[in-house]
PDB file of C-alpha atoms in Angstrom:
ATOM      1  CA  UNK A   1       0.000   0.000   0.000  1.00  0.00           C
ATOM      2  CA  UNK A   2       1.162   3.514  -0.707  1.00  0.00           C
ATOM      3  CA  UNK A   3       1.761   6.099   1.990  1.00  0.00           C
ATOM      4  CA  UNK A   4      -1.106   8.209   0.658  1.00  0.00           C
ATOM      5  CA  UNK A   5      -3.409   5.188   0.677  1.00  0.00           C
ATOM      6  CA  UNK A   6      -2.519   4.547   4.331  1.00  0.00           C
ATOM      7  CA  UNK A   7      -3.223   8.174   5.273  1.00  0.00           C
ATOM      8  CA  UNK A   8      -6.501   8.033   3.352  1.00  0.00           C
ATOM      9  CA  UNK A   9      -7.468   4.869   5.259  1.00  0.00           C
ATOM     10  CA  UNK A  10      -7.125   6.732   8.567  1.00  0.00           C
ATOM     11  CA  UNK A  11      -9.077   9.717   7.249  1.00  0.00           C
ATOM     12  CA  UNK A  12     -11.850   7.316   6.209  1.00  0.00           C
ATOM     13  CA  UNK A  13     -11.811   5.752   9.697  1.00  0.00           C
ATOM     14  CA  UNK A  14     -12.457   9.204  11.139  1.00  0.00           C
ATOM     15  CA  UNK A  15     -15.044  10.283   8.552  1.00  0.00           C
ATOM     16  CA  UNK A  16     -17.009   7.061   8.057  1.00  0.00           C
ATOM     17  CA  UNK A  17     -16.721   5.636  11.577  1.00  0.00           C
ATOM     18  CA  UNK A  18     -15.865   8.007  14.392  1.00  0.00           C
ATOM     19  CA  UNK A  19     -17.476  11.189  13.125  1.00  0.00           C
ATOM     20  CA  UNK A  20     -20.714   9.315  12.472  1.00  0.00           C
ATOM     21  CA  UNK A  21     -20.473   7.567  15.865  1.00  0.00           C
ATOM     22  CA  UNK A  22     -20.708   4.255  14.029  1.00  0.00           C
ATOM     23  CA  UNK A  23     -18.815   1.610  16.012  1.00  0.00           C
ATOM     24  CA  UNK A  24     -19.420  -1.121  13.417  1.00  0.00           C
ATOM     25  CA  UNK A  25     -18.039   1.024  10.593  1.00  0.00           C
ATOM     26  CA  UNK A  26     -15.029   2.142  12.669  1.00  0.00           C
ATOM     27  CA  UNK A  27     -14.220  -1.409  13.789  1.00  0.00           C
ATOM     28  CA  UNK A  28     -14.353  -2.639  10.179  1.00  0.00           C
ATOM     29  CA  UNK A  29     -11.125  -0.710   9.513  1.00  0.00           C
ATOM     30  CA  UNK A  30      -9.247  -3.010  11.951  1.00  0.00           C
ATOM     31  CA  UNK A  31      -7.823  -6.509  11.550  1.00  0.00           C
ATOM     32  CA  UNK A  32      -9.368  -9.431  13.422  1.00  0.00           C
ATOM     33  CA  UNK A  33      -6.241  -9.562  15.630  1.00  0.00           C
ATOM     34  CA  UNK A  34      -5.779  -5.799  16.095  1.00  0.00           C
ATOM     35  CA  UNK A  35      -3.935  -4.462  19.113  1.00  0.00           C
ATOM     36  CA  UNK A  36      -4.831  -1.335  21.048  1.00  0.00           C
ATOM     37  CA  UNK A  37      -2.227   0.176  23.377  1.00  0.00           C
ATOM     38  CA  UNK A  38      -0.096  -2.987  23.098  1.00  0.00           C
ATOM     39  CA  UNK A  39      -2.993  -5.319  24.015  1.00  0.00           C
ATOM     40  CA  UNK A  40      -4.504  -7.675  21.456  1.00  0.00           C
ATOM     41  CA  UNK A  41      -8.224  -6.895  21.506  1.00  0.00           C
ATOM     42  CA  UNK A  42      -9.251  -7.730  17.952  1.00  0.00           C
ATOM     43  CA  UNK A  43     -11.931  -6.067  15.901  1.00  0.00           C
ATOM     44  CA  UNK A  44     -14.604  -6.887  18.517  1.00  0.00           C
ATOM     45  CA  UNK A  45     -12.524  -5.247  21.242  1.00  0.00           C
ATOM     46  CA  UNK A  46     -12.061  -2.135  19.150  1.00  0.00           C
ATOM     47  CA  UNK A  47     -15.817  -1.995  18.568  1.00  0.00           C
ATOM     48  CA  UNK A  48     -16.373  -2.110  22.351  1.00  0.00           C
ATOM     49  CA  UNK A  49     -13.906   0.754  22.817  1.00  0.00           C
ATOM     50  CA  UNK A  50     -15.693   2.823  20.175  1.00  0.00           C
ATOM     51  CA  UNK A  51     -19.115   2.107  21.676  1.00  0.00           C
ATOM     52  CA  UNK A  52     -17.787   3.459  24.976  1.00  0.00           C
ATOM     53  CA  UNK A  53     -16.369   6.603  23.362  1.00  0.00           C
ATOM     54  CA  UNK A  54     -19.688   7.338  21.686  1.00  0.00           C
ATOM     55  CA  UNK A  55     -21.731   6.535  24.828  1.00  0.00           C
ATOM     56  CA  UNK A  56     -19.712   9.019  26.881  1.00  0.00           C
ATOM     57  CA  UNK A  57     -19.555  11.658  24.137  1.00  0.00           C
ATOM     58  CA  UNK A  58     -22.571  11.109  21.808  1.00  0.00           C
ATOM     59  CA  UNK A  59     -21.416  13.974  19.562  1.00  0.00           C
ATOM     60  CA  UNK A  60     -17.849  12.601  19.478  1.00  0.00           C
ATOM     61  CA  UNK A  61     -15.779  14.072  16.653  1.00  0.00           C
ATOM     62  CA  UNK A  62     -12.159  13.758  15.504  1.00  0.00           C
ATOM     63  CA  UNK A  63     -10.424  16.336  13.348  1.00  0.00           C
ATOM     64  CA  UNK A  64      -7.033  15.376  11.925  1.00  0.00           C
ATOM     65  CA  UNK A  65      -4.832  18.453  12.179  1.00  0.00           C
ATOM     66  CA  UNK A  66      -1.917  16.784  10.428  1.00  0.00           C
ATOM     67  CA  UNK A  67      -0.724  13.297   9.574  1.00  0.00           C
ATOM     68  CA  UNK A  68       2.530  11.696   8.592  1.00  0.00           C
ATOM     69  CA  UNK A  69       3.071   8.322   6.953  1.00  0.00           C
ATOM     70  CA  UNK A  70       6.239   6.261   6.730  1.00  0.00           C
ATOM     71  CA  UNK A  71       6.444   2.603   5.829  1.00  0.00           C
ATOM     72  CA  UNK A  72       3.402   0.866   7.310  1.00  0.00           C
ATOM     73  CA  UNK A  73       2.823   3.603   9.938  1.00  0.00           C
ATOM     74  CA  UNK A  74       0.538   6.642  10.088  1.00  0.00           C
ATOM     75  CA  UNK A  75       0.814   9.144  12.943  1.00  0.00           C
ATOM     76  CA  UNK A  76      -1.803  11.864  13.380  1.00  0.00           C
ATOM     77  CA  UNK A  77      -2.184  14.973  15.468  1.00  0.00           C
ATOM     78  CA  UNK A  78      -5.907  15.016  16.261  1.00  0.00           C
ATOM     79  CA  UNK A  79      -8.375  17.271  18.031  1.00  0.00           C
ATOM     80  CA  UNK A  80     -11.202  15.377  19.731  1.00  0.00           C
ATOM     81  CA  UNK A  81     -14.365  17.254  20.626  1.00  0.00           C
ATOM     82  CA  UNK A  82     -17.519  16.108  22.334  1.00  0.00           C
ATOM     83  CA  UNK A  83     -20.062  16.760  25.051  1.00  0.00           C
ATOM     84  CA  UNK A  84     -19.962  14.624  28.207  1.00  0.00           C
ATOM     85  CA  UNK A  85     -23.419  13.024  28.283  1.00  0.00           C
ATOM     86  CA  UNK A  86     -22.835   9.399  29.314  1.00  0.00           C
ATOM     87  CA  UNK A  87     -20.759   6.951  31.301  1.00  0.00           C
ATOM     88  CA  UNK A  88     -18.142   4.452  30.089  1.00  0.00           C
ATOM     89  CA  UNK A  89     -19.233   0.923  29.277  1.00  0.00           C
ATOM     90  CA  UNK A  90     -15.609  -0.245  29.563  1.00  0.00           C
ATOM     91  CA  UNK A  91     -13.980   0.494  32.915  1.00  0.00           C
ATOM     92  CA  UNK A  92     -10.527   0.915  31.345  1.00  0.00           C
ATOM     93  CA  UNK A  93     -11.723   3.596  28.912  1.00  0.00           C
ATOM     94  CA  UNK A  94     -10.335   7.076  29.537  1.00  0.00           C
ATOM     95  CA  UNK A  95      -7.820   5.434  31.897  1.00  0.00           C
ATOM     96  CA  UNK A  96     -10.719   4.890  34.299  1.00  0.00           C
ATOM     97  CA  UNK A  97     -10.990   8.626  34.988  1.00  0.00           C
ATOM     98  CA  UNK A  98     -14.683   8.875  34.097  1.00  0.00           C
ATOM     99  CA  UNK A  99     -15.882   5.725  35.902  1.00  0.00           C
ATOM    100  CA  UNK A 100     -18.768   6.547  38.218  1.00  0.00           C
ATOM    101  CA  UNK A 101     -18.810  10.199  37.137  1.00  0.00           C
ATOM    102  CA  UNK A 102     -22.243  11.577  36.333  1.00  0.00           C
ATOM    103  CA  UNK A 103     -22.429  13.276  32.933  1.00  0.00           C
ATOM    104  CA  UNK A 104     -21.500  16.937  33.266  1.00  0.00           C
ATOM    105  CA  UNK A 105     -23.061  18.166  30.027  1.00  0.00           C
ATOM    106  CA  UNK A 106     -19.821  20.074  29.394  1.00  0.00           C
ATOM    107  CA  UNK A 107     -18.007  20.131  26.060  1.00  0.00           C
ATOM    108  CA  UNK A 108     -14.335  19.305  25.666  1.00  0.00           C
ATOM    109  CA  UNK A 109     -11.640  19.923  23.087  1.00  0.00           C
ATOM    110  CA  UNK A 110      -8.715  17.530  23.584  1.00  0.00           C
ATOM    111  CA  UNK A 111      -5.371  17.268  21.794  1.00  0.00           C
ATOM    112  CA  UNK A 112      -4.384  13.691  20.930  1.00  0.00           C
ATOM    113  CA  UNK A 113      -1.676  11.898  18.970  1.00  0.00           C
ATOM    114  CA  UNK A 114      -2.533   8.557  17.363  1.00  0.00           C
ATOM    115  CA  UNK A 115      -0.209   5.983  15.852  1.00  0.00           C
ATOM    116  CA  UNK A 116      -1.490   3.292  13.495  1.00  0.00           C
ATOM    117  CA  UNK A 117       0.250   0.348  11.815  1.00  0.00           C
ATOM    118  CA  UNK A 118      -1.357  -0.805   8.573  1.00  0.00           C
ATOM    119  CA  UNK A 119      -1.295  -4.423   7.402  1.00  0.00           C
ATOM    120  CA  UNK A 120      -2.977  -5.630   4.222  1.00  0.00           C
ATOM    121  CA  UNK A 121      -5.100  -2.476   3.974  1.00  0.00           C
ATOM    122  CA  UNK A 122      -6.416  -2.619   7.552  1.00  0.00           C
ATOM    123  CA  UNK A 123      -5.264  -1.235  10.900  1.00  0.00           C
ATOM    124  CA  UNK A 124      -3.318  -3.868  12.854  1.00  0.00           C
ATOM    125  CA  UNK A 125      -2.070  -1.683  15.720  1.00  0.00           C
ATOM    126  CA  UNK A 126      -3.228   1.499  17.417  1.00  0.00           C
ATOM    127  CA  UNK A 127      -1.859   3.530  20.296  1.00  0.00           C
ATOM    128  CA  UNK A 128      -2.531   7.093  21.406  1.00  0.00           C
ATOM    129  CA  UNK A 129      -1.306   9.778  23.732  1.00  0.00           C
ATOM    130  CA  UNK A 130      -4.143  12.019  24.910  1.00  0.00           C
ATOM    131  CA  UNK A 131      -4.426  15.050  27.132  1.00  0.00           C
ATOM    132  CA  UNK A 132      -6.740  13.280  29.587  1.00  0.00           C
ATOM    133  CA  UNK A 133      -5.814  15.714  32.374  1.00  0.00           C
ATOM    134  CA  UNK A 134      -6.895  18.609  30.187  1.00  0.00           C
ATOM    135  CA  UNK A 135     -10.127  16.750  29.454  1.00  0.00           C
ATOM    136  CA  UNK A 136     -11.044  16.226  33.120  1.00  0.00           C
ATOM    137  CA  UNK A 137     -10.133  19.862  33.852  1.00  0.00           C
ATOM    138  CA  UNK A 138     -12.505  21.000  31.084  1.00  0.00           C
ATOM    139  CA  UNK A 139     -15.197  18.785  32.600  1.00  0.00           C
ATOM    140  CA  UNK A 140     -14.657  20.498  35.961  1.00  0.00           C
ATOM    141  CA  UNK A 141     -13.600  17.254  37.662  1.00  0.00           C
ATOM    142  CA  UNK A 142     -10.094  18.470  38.524  1.00  0.00           C
ATOM    143  CA  UNK A 143      -8.974  22.001  39.263  1.00  0.00           C
ATOM    144  CA  UNK A 144      -5.750  23.500  37.977  1.00  0.00           C
ATOM    145  CA  UNK A 145      -3.195  23.981  40.771  1.00  0.00           C
TER     146      UNK A 145
END
């Protein structure tokens, strides 16, 4: 696959899956043995993660600010936006920070960096670094020192 094809695959993941809050469509971009944050979770595990994201933030949206591709890797600088209206279905989602927290109704804008490895036209590996502290501050759950 070409570098541009790999970048386009990730843009399609965002447009056709995440930005439509469609967990089935988003999960379809992943291999059956996909890993997420170094854990093999498979396509079904990715779908469960996405269902949690969309349950917590029903208007969940990703905007790719920039992306870089090299070899079988795509790395993106992403802005995530959404309004906190639900609770996580997966306890490990959001590093557990939103477990047991009632929806605040507040909107967030969070900087994230995502790394994807592409294999045979699908995503085989994903990992991300997110500003979760900034997110919980925007939700009013943690105060700045």
